[in-house]
C-alpha positions as CSV (number, residue, x, y, z in Angstrom):
1,X,-15.1,-6.0,24.8
2,X,-15.3,-9.7,25.6
3,X,-13.7,-12.5,23.5
4,X,-13.4,-16.4,24.6
5,X,-10.7,-18.4,23.0
6,X,-10.9,-22.0,23.1
7,X,-8.2,-24.3,22.2
8,X,-8.1,-28.4,22.2
9,X,-4.8,-29.4,23.1
10,X,-3.2,-31.7,20.9
11,X,0.3,-33.4,20.3
12,X,1.9,-31.7,23.4
13,X,5.0,-33.0,24.6
14,X,5.1,-34.0,27.9
15,X,5.1,-31.4,30.8
16,X,3.9,-28.5,28.8
17,X,2.3,-26.1,30.5
18,X,-0.3,-23.2,30.0
19,X,2.5,-20.8,29.4
20,X,4.5,-22.4,26.8
21,X,1.5,-23.1,24.9
22,X,0.1,-19.7,24.7
23,X,3.8,-18.6,24.2
24,X,3.7,-21.1,21.1
25,X,0.6,-19.3,20.1
26,X,2.5,-15.7,20.0
27,X,0.6,-14.4,23.3
28,X,3.2,-11.6,24.2
29,X,4.6,-11.5,28.2
30,X,2.6,-8.3,29.2
31,X,-0.3,-10.8,27.7
32,X,-0.1,-13.0,30.0
33,X,0.7,-10.5,33.1
34,X,-2.8,-9.2,31.9
35,X,-4.6,-12.6,32.2
36,X,-3.0,-13.6,35.6
37,X,-4.9,-10.6,36.8
38,X,-8.2,-12.4,36.8
39,X,-8.3,-15.9,38.6
40,X,-11.3,-17.0,35.6
41,X,-9.2,-15.7,32.5
42,X,-7.5,-19.0,32.1
43,X,-9.7,-22.0,32.2
44,X,-8.7,-25.8,31.7
45,X,-11.8,-27.8,31.4
46,X,-13.7,-25.2,32.6
47,X,-11.8,-25.1,35.7
48,X,-9.4,-21.8,36.5
49,X,-5.5,-23.0,36.0
50,X,-2.2,-21.2,36.8
51,X,0.3,-20.6,34.0
52,X,2.8,-23.3,35.4
53,X,0.2,-26.1,35.2
54,X,0.6,-29.0,33.1
55,X,-1.7,-29.2,29.6
56,X,-2.6,-33.0,28.6
57,X,-3.6,-34.4,25.7
58,X,-7.6,-33.7,24.8
59,X,-7.8,-30.9,27.2
60,X,-9.8,-27.8,26.5
61,X,-8.3,-24.5,27.3
62,X,-10.2,-21.5,27.3
63,X,-8.7,-17.6,27.2
64,X,-11.3,-15.2,28.4
65,X,-10.4,-11.9,27.5
66,X,-12.6,-9.0,29.0
67,X,-11.6,-5.1,28.9
68,X,-13.9,-3.1,30.3
69,X,-12.4,0.3,29.2
70,X,-12.5,2.5,26.8
71,X,-9.2,4.6,25.2
72,X,-9.6,7.6,27.8
73,X,-8.5,10.5,25.5
74,X,-10.2,9.4,22.2
75,X,-13.6,11.2,22.4
76,X,-16.6,9.2,20.0
77,X,-17.0,11.4,16.8
78,X,-19.5,10.0,14.5
79,X,-17.2,9.8,10.9
80,X,-17.1,7.8,7.6
81,X,-15.5,4.1,8.4
82,X,-14.7,2.2,5.3
83,X,-14.6,-1.4,6.8
84,X,-12.6,-3.8,4.5
85,X,-12.6,-6.5,6.8
86,X,-14.0,-7.3,10.5
87,X,-14.6,-10.5,12.5
88,X,-14.4,-10.8,16.7
89,X,-10.5,-10.3,16.7
90,X,-9.8,-7.7,14.1
91,X,-10.3,-5.1,11.7
92,X,-9.3,-3.8,8.4
93,X,-10.1,-0.2,7.7
94,X,-9.5,1.5,4.2
95,X,-8.4,5.0,5.4
96,X,-8.8,7.9,3.4
97,X,-6.3,10.6,3.0
98,X,-6.5,13.6,5.3
99,X,-7.2,11.5,8.3
100,X,-4.4,11.1,10.8
101,X,-4.4,7.9,12.5
102,X,-4.5,9.2,16.4
103,X,-5.7,12.3,18.2
104,X,-3.2,15.0,18.8
105,X,-3.2,18.4,20.1
106,X,-3.9,19.9,16.7
107,X,-6.6,17.5,15.6
108,X,-8.7,16.0,18.4
109,X,-11.6,14.9,16.6
110,X,-11.1,14.3,12.8
111,X,-8.9,11.1,13.4
112,X,-9.5,7.1,12.6
113,X,-9.3,6.4,16.1
114,X,-12.2,8.9,17.0
115,X,-14.2,7.2,14.0
116,X,-13.5,3.6,15.6
117,X,-14.1,4.9,19.0
118,X,-17.6,6.1,17.7
119,X,-18.0,2.7,15.8
120,X,-17.7,0.7,19.2
121,X,-19.4,3.1,21.5
122,X,-22.1,2.8,19.3
123,X,-22.8,-0.3,20.0
124,X,-22.2,0.5,23.9
125,X,-19.0,-1.6,23.8
126,X,-15.9,-0.9,25.4
127,X,-12.9,-0.4,23.3
128,X,-9.3,0.5,23.2
129,X,-7.8,1.7,20.0
130,X,-5.0,-0.3,18.6
131,X,-3.8,0.5,15.4
132,X,-1.0,-1.8,14.2
133,X,0.5,-0.7,11.0
134,X,0.3,3.1,11.3
135,X,-0.3,5.3,8.3
136,X,0.5,9.1,7.8
137,X,-2.1,11.5,7.8
138,X,-1.8,11.9,4.0
139,X,-1.6,8.4,3.1
140,X,-4.4,6.3,2.2
141,X,-5.4,3.0,2.4
142,X,-5.5,-0.5,4.3
143,X,-4.6,-0.5,8.0
144,X,-5.0,-3.0,10.8
145,X,-6.8,-2.6,14.1
146,X,-6.6,-5.3,16.5
147,X,-10.0,-5.6,19.0
148,X,-8.1,-6.7,21.6
149,X,-4.6,-7.2,23.6
150,X,-4.2,-10.7,22.5
151,X,-4.8,-9.8,18.9
152,X,-2.8,-6.8,19.2
153,X,0.2,-8.6,20.8
154,X,0.5,-11.4,18.1
155,X,-0.1,-8.7,15.2
156,X,2.5,-6.5,16.8
157,X,5.1,-9.3,16.9
158,X,4.3,-10.0,13.1
159,X,5.4,-6.4,12.5
160,X,8.9,-7.5,12.4
161,X,8.5,-11.0,11.3
162,X,9.3,-11.8,7.4
163,X,8.1,-14.0,5.1
164,X,4.7,-16.4,5.7
165,X,4.7,-15.4,9.3
166,X,4.8,-11.5,9.1
167,X,2.7,-8.9,7.1
168,X,3.1,-8.0,3.6
169,X,2.8,-4.5,3.0
170,X,2.5,-3.4,-0.6
171,X,1.6,0.1,-1.3
172,X,1.0,2.0,-4.9
173,X,3.0,5.5,-5.5
174,X,2.8,7.9,-8.0
175,X,6.1,9.7,-9.5
176,X,6.9,12.1,-12.1
177,X,8.8,10.8,-15.4
178,X,10.1,7.5,-16.8
179,X,11.5,5.9,-13.6
180,X,14.4,3.8,-14.5
181,X,15.6,1.1,-13.2
182,X,11.7,-0.4,-13.3
183,X,12.3,-2.5,-10.8
184,X,14.8,-3.2,-7.8
185,X,15.7,-2.9,-4.3
186,X,16.2,0.0,-1.9
187,X,18.6,-0.6,0.8
188,X,19.7,2.9,2.6
189,X,19.4,3.3,6.4
190,X,17.2,6.2,7.9
191,X,17.5,8.8,10.9
192,X,16.0,12.2,12.0
193,X,17.1,14.7,10.0
194,X,19.3,17.0,12.2
195,X,17.2,20.2,13.3
196,X,13.5,18.5,12.6
197,X,11.1,16.8,15.0
198,X,9.5,15.4,11.9
199,X,11.7,14.8,8.6
200,X,13.7,12.0,7.9
201,X,16.9,11.7,5.9
202,X,19.2,8.7,4.7
203,X,22.1,8.0,7.2
204,X,24.9,5.6,6.2
205,X,26.4,6.3,9.4
206,X,23.5,6.5,12.2
207,X,20.6,5.4,10.7
208,X,18.4,2.4,11.0
209,X,18.2,-0.2,8.6
210,X,15.7,0.4,5.8
211,X,14.8,-2.0,2.7
212,X,12.0,-1.1,0.0
213,X,11.0,-3.4,-3.1
214,X,10.0,-1.6,-6.1
215,X,8.4,-2.4,-9.6
216,X,6.9,0.0,-12.2
217,X,3.4,-1.1,-12.8
218,X,2.6,1.5,-15.8
219,X,2.9,4.9,-17.2
220,X,1.2,7.5,-18.5
221,X,0.5,11.3,-18.7
222,X,4.2,11.7,-17.8
223,X,4.1,9.8,-14.4
224,X,5.2,6.2,-13.4
225,X,2.6,4.0,-10.9
226,X,5.0,2.0,-8.8
227,X,4.0,-1.2,-6.7
228,X,6.1,-1.2,-3.3
229,X,6.7,-3.7,-0.8
230,X,8.3,-2.8,2.4
231,X,10.5,-5.0,4.3
232,X,11.0,-2.8,7.0
233,X,8.8,-0.4,8.2
234,X,10.6,3.0,9.3
235,X,8.7,6.5,9.6
236,X,8.7,8.0,5.8
237,X,10.4,5.2,4.6
238,X,8.6,4.9,1.2
239,X,8.7,8.9,0.9
240,X,12.7,9.0,1.8
241,X,13.7,6.0,-0.3
242,X,11.8,7.4,-3.5
243,X,13.4,10.7,-3.3
244,X,16.9,8.9,-2.7
245,X,16.2,7.3,-5.7
246,X,15.8,10.8,-7.9
247,X,11.9,9.8,-8.1
248,X,10.2,11.6,-5.1
249,X,6.4,11.2,-4.8
250,X,4.3,14.1,-6.1
251,X,2.5,16.1,-3.9
252,X,4.6,15.2,-0.8
253,X,4.5,18.7,0.9
254,X,7.9,17.6,3.0
255,X,9.7,16.2,0.6
256,X,8.9,17.1,-2.9
257,X,5.7,20.0,-3.1
258,X,4.9,18.8,-6.7
259,X,1.2,19.9,-6.5
260,X,0.5,19.9,-10.0
261,X,-1.8,17.2,-10.0
262,X,-2.4,16.4,-6.7
263,X,-2.2,18.2,-3.1
264,X,-0.9,15.4,-0.5
265,X,1.9,12.3,-1.0
266,X,0.6,10.2,-3.9
267,X,1.1,7.0,-1.8
268,X,-1.9,4.5,-1.2
269,X,-1.5,1.4,1.4
270,X,-2.9,-0.8,-1.4
271,X,-2.7,-4.7,-0.1
272,X,-2.1,-6.3,3.1
273,X,-1.5,-10.1,3.0
274,X,-1.0,-11.6,6.5
275,X,-1.7,-14.7,8.8
276,X,-5.0,-14.2,10.7
277,X,-3.3,-13.9,14.3
278,X,-5.6,-16.2,15.9
279,X,-6.9,-18.8,13.5
280,X,-3.7,-18.4,11.6
281,X,-5.8,-18.6,8.2
282,X,-4.2,-16.2,5.5
283,X,-5.9,-13.2,4.7
284,X,-5.2,-11.3,1.4
285,X,-6.9,-7.5,1.3
286,X,-6.8,-4.9,-0.9
287,X,-8.1,-1.5,-1.6
288,X,-8.6,0.1,-5.1
289,X,-6.6,3.3,-6.0
290,X,-8.5,6.6,-4.6
291,X,-10.1,8.5,-7.3
292,X,-7.2,11.6,-6.8
293,X,-4.4,9.4,-7.6
294,X,-6.4,7.3,-10.5
295,X,-7.2,10.2,-12.3
296,X,-3.6,11.4,-12.6
297,X,-2.5,8.1,-14.6
298,X,-5.9,6.1,-15.1
299,X,-4.2,3.1,-15.1
300,X,-6.9,0.7,-12.9
301,X,-6.7,-1.4,-16.0
302,X,-3.4,-1.6,-15.8
303,X,-3.1,-2.4,-12.3
304,X,-5.5,-5.4,-13.1
305,X,-3.5,-6.7,-16.4
306,X,-0.5,-6.8,-14.2
307,X,-1.8,-9.2,-11.5
């Protein structure tokens, strides 16, 4: 993977260094450590420059990102890949339910990592797999893949940001019954459930801060379709928060094995809104409700009306 990022220096204060400029752009400390390993990685007006050197008005700063190796333990496997958005810095993929993000001991060949590895291997492009907003295996929808170390570092920092500088993650979920109240905020800390390496639970004494905003979009067939926006991104946050309210996701084998209409948790990463890590332009991407969720309430038209 090779990428050249070009910046024209304007409106800089006196004695503003390359390091300070890159830090202001969101480059991580690790990014700068990696760039230092190659003398030609950072160039000012066509010549290599050190991180502590000063930038001047009108300078052209170029960052040469060169990654020559691929993820060592991810086997390229030809699998369907629904790419919603792609440019030189990122990809956004609509992941199907049932596909894990990363290979594991029990699933080495049927993951998003395998599919992305094949996509780049078929183009003879070295690629390190870096998934930014990881989804559970049975959660469908949008996930961001960084194409190089700089976009990965900037996006990872965005995950913790709030407001317009962060990544706004909206999910659609289905629960059984008439949900009351129809909108609100769930502020309940989460921790690992004692005796389990997988399950999480509400823990007001030792849990990590977790906040989810929700509202009911529509009701049909004895179920409610809900929009959820994450303020934090804890493991199983939506699944535990909805159970805490008394409206667990249907189809959730861990927390509510209500499999009458669906055999996986009825949760879909519907919308991602975030500033592009390199250009700063605002991206607003959506993925339609998958068929297995849509058939339960058949509310596609209702979603459109709400928006």
